[in-house]
Coordinates of C-alpha atoms in Angstrom, one line a residue:
X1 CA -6.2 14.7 16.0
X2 CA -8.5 12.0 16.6
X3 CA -8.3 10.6 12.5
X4 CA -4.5 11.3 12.9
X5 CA -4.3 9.0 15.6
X6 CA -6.6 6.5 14.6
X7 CA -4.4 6.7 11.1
X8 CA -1.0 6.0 12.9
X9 CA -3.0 3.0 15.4
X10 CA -4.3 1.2 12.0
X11 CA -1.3 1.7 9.7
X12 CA 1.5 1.6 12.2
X13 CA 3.4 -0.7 14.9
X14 CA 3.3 2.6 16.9
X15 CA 1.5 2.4 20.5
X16 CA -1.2 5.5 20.1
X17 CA -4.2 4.9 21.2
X18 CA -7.2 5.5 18.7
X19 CA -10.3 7.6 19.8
X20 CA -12.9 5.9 21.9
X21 CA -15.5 5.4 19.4
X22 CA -14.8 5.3 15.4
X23 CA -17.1 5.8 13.0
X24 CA -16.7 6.2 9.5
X25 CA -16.3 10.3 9.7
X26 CA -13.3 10.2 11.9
X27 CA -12.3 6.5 9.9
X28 CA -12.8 8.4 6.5
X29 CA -10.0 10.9 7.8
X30 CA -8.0 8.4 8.8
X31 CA -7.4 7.3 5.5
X32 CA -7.2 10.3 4.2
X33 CA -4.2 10.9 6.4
X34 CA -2.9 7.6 5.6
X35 CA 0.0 9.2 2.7
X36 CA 1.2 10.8 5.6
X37 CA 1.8 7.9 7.3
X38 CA 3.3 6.5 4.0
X39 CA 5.8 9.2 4.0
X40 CA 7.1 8.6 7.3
X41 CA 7.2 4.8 7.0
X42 CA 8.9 5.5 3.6
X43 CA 11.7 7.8 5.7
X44 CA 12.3 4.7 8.0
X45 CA 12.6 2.9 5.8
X46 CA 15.2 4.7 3.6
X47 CA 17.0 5.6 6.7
X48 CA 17.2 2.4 7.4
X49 CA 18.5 0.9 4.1
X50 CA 20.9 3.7 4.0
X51 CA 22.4 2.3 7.2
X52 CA 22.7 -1.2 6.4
X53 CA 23.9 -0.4 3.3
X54 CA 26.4 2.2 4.9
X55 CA 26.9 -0.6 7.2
X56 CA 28.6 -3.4 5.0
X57 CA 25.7 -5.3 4.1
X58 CA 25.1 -5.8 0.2
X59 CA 22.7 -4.2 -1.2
X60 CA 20.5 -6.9 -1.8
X61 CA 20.7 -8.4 1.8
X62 CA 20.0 -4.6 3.1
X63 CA 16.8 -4.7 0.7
X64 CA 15.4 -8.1 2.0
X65 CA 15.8 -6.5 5.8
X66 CA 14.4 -3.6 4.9
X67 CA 11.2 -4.9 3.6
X68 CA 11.3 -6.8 7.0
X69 CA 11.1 -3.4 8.8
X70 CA 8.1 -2.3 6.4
X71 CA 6.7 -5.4 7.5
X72 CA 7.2 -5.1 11.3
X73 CA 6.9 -1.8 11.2
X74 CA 3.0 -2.3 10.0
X75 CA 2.9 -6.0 11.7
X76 CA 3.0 -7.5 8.4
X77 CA -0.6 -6.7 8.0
X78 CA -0.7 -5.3 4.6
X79 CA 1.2 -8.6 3.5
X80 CA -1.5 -10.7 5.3
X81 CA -4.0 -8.7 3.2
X82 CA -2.4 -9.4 0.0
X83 CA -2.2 -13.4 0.7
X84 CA -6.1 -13.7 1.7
X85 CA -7.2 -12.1 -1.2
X86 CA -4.5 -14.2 -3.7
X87 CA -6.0 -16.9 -1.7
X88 CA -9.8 -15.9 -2.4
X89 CA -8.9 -14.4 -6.0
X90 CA -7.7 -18.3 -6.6
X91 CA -10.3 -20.6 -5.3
X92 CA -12.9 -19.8 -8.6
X93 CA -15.5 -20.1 -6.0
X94 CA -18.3 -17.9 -5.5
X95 CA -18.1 -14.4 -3.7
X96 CA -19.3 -16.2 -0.2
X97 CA -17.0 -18.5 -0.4
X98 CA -14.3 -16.4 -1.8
X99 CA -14.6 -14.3 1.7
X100 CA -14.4 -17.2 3.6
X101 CA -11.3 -18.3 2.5
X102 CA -10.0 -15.0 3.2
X103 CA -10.9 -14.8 6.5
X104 CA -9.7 -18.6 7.7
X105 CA -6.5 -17.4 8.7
X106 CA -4.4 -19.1 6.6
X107 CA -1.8 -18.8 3.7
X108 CA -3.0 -21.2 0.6
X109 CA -0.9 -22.3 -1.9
X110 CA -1.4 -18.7 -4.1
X111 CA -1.3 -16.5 -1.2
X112 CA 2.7 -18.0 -0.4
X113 CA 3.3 -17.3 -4.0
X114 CA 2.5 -14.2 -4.1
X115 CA 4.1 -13.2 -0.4
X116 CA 7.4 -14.5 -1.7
X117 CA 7.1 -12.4 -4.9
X118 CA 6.2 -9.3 -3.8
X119 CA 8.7 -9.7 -0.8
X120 CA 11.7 -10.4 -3.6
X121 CA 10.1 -8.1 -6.1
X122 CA 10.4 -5.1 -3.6
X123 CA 13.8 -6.1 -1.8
X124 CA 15.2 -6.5 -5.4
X125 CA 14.1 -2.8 -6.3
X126 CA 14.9 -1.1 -2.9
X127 CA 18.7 -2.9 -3.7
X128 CA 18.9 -1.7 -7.1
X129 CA 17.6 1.8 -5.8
X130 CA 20.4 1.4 -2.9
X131 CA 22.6 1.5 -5.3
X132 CA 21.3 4.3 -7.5
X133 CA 21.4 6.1 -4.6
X134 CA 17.7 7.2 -5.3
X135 CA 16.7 7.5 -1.8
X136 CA 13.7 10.0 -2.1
X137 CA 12.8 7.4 -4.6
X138 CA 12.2 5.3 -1.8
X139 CA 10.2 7.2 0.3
X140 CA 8.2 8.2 -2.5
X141 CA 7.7 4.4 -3.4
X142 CA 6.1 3.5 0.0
X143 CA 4.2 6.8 0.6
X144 CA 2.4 5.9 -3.4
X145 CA 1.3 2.8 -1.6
X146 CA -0.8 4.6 0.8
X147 CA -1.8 7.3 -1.9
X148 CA -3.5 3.8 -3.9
X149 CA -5.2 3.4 -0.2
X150 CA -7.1 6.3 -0.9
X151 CA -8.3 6.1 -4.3
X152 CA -10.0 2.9 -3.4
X153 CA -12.0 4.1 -0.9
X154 CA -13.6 6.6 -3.2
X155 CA -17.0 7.3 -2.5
X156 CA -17.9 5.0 -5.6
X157 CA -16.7 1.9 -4.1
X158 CA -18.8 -0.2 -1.6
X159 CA -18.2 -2.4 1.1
X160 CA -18.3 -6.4 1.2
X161 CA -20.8 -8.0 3.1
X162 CA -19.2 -8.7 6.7
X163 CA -16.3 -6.5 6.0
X164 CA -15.6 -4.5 9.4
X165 CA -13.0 -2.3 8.4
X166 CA -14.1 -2.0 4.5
X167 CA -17.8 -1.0 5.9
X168 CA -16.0 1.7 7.8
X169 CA -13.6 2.9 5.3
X170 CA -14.7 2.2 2.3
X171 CA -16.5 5.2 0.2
X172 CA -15.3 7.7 2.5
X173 CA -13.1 9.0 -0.2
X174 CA -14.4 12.2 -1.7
X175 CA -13.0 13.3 -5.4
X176 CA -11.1 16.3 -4.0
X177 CA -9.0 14.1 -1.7
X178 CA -8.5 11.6 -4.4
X179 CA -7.7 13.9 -7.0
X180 CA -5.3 16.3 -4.8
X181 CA -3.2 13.3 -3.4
X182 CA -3.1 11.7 -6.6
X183 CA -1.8 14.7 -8.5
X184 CA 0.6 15.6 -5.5
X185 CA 1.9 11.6 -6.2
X186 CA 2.7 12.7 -9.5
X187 CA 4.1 16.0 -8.9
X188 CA 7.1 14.9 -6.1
X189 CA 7.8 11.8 -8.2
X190 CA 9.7 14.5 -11.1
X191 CA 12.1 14.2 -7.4
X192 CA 12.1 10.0 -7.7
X193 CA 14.5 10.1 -10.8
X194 CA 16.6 13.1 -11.1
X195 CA 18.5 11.9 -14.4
X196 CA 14.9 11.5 -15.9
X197 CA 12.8 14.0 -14.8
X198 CA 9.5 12.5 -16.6
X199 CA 10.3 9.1 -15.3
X200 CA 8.7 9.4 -12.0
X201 CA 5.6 10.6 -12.6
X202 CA 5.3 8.3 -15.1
X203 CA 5.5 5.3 -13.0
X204 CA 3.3 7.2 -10.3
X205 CA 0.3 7.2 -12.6
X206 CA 0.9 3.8 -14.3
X207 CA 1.0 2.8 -10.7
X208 CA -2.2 4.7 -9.6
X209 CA -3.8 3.3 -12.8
X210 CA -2.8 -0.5 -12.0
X211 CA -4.5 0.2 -8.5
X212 CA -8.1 1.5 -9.5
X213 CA -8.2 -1.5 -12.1
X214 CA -7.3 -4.3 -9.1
X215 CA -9.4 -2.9 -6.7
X216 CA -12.3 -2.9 -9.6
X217 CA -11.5 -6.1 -10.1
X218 CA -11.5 -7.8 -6.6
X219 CA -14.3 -5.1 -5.5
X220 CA -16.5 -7.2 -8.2
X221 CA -15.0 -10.2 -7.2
X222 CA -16.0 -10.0 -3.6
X223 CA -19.0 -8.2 -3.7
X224 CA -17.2 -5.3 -2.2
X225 CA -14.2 -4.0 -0.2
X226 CA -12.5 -5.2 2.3
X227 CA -9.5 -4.5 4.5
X228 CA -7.6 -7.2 2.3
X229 CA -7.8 -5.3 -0.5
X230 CA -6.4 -2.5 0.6
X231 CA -3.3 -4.3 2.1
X232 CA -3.7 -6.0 -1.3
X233 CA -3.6 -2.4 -3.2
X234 CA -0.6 -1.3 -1.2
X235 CA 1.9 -4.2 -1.5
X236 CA 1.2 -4.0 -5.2
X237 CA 1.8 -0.6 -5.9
X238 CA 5.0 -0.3 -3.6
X239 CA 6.6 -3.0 -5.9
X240 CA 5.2 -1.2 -9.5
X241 CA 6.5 2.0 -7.9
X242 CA 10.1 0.7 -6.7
X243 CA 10.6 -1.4 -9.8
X244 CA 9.4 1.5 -11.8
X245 CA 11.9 4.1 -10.4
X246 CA 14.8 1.9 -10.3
X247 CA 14.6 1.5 -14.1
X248 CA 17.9 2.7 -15.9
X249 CA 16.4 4.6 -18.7

């Protein structure tokens, strides 16, 4: 109960209070929990385009909101993550100063860019989805986000000097939770596109894939993981996954 709350405190909006003390036992568990947490976040925010859709809006408009309520929802930090490490990823700079740009606080130049991407990537798919009406797709889209979470805290994968959360979190992930969420990804996907059963899982692994190979790439970068990364890792495979599933093929 203790990781589950922790889980929902971290990845959530939601009010629970976490345990007392964490340490990276109960934080490993956490994150092991956390495509849970991606399931329900991916139910709201079906739900929700389903009602703004139901509502009147167009389909696009109810997409842009909804990755507004993904946002809020998490309090937009997964999207902070992914502009400090565009930001460090940018600068050409060595590791140390590569962190340091991603903790100043502020968006640079790349990290806007690649905010208003992935925002319009992902409100683009969710609308073409919409109307699809592939709304498991959805859920299944934002849950594989948290899925990525844990492959890159496999035990393989150290932490970056200074990181806080990263030296809590990050090779926590034994190969039996990797592999078990990672094949259970791919299994409920053959639900994502019903006209094209092979489709989903597909885009799951391709997804999956994409993750391991950015968080190799920034965990060399940085000297390590951090909890950038991982908002990094989501953002990117909620958009590969939505565009993916919305394909007409």
């Amino acid at each position: 109960m203790n990781a589950m709350r922790l889980a929902i405190s971290w990845l959530t909006v939601i009010p629970v209070p976490g345990p007392a003390k964490v340490d990276r036992r109960t934080a490993g568990h956490a994150i092991t929990l956390a495509p849970l947490i991606g399931l329900a976040l991916g139910a709201a925010a079906a739900a929700g385009l389903w009602l703004l859709v139901g509502a009147g809006l167009t389909s696009l408009l109810a997409g842009l909101l909804t990755v507004g309520l993904l946002a809020m929802l998490t309090r937009g930090m997964h999207l902070d993550g992914l502009a400090d490490t565009v930001d460090g990823l940018g600068s050409y700079g060595p590791p140390a100063r590569a962190r340091e740009i991603m903790k100043s606080g502020g968006a640079g130049p790349f990290g806007v860019a690649a905010l208003i991407f992935a925002i319009a990537v992902q409100s683009v798919a969710f609308a073409t989805l919409a109307d699809q009406q592939r709304w498991v797709a959805i859920v299944l889209a934002v849950a594989a986000g948290r899925v990525a979470v844990v492959l890159a805290c496999r035990t393989d994968i150290p932490a970056a000097p200074d990181a806080g959360f990263g030296a809590l979190v990050a090779g926590t992930q034994r190969r039996g939770a990797v592999l078990i969420w990672s094949a259970l990804a791919v299994v409920t996907a053959v639900a994502a596109v019903p006209a094209n059963l092979w489709l989903g899982p597909v885009v799951v692994i391709a997804a999956l894939a994409l993750t391991v190979a950015i968080t190799r790439h920034c965990v060399r970068r940085f000297e390590g993981l951090s909890g950038d990364i991982l908002g990094t890792v989501i953002e990117i495979t909620v958009s590969v996954a939505a565009v993916g599933f919305s394909l007409a093929l």
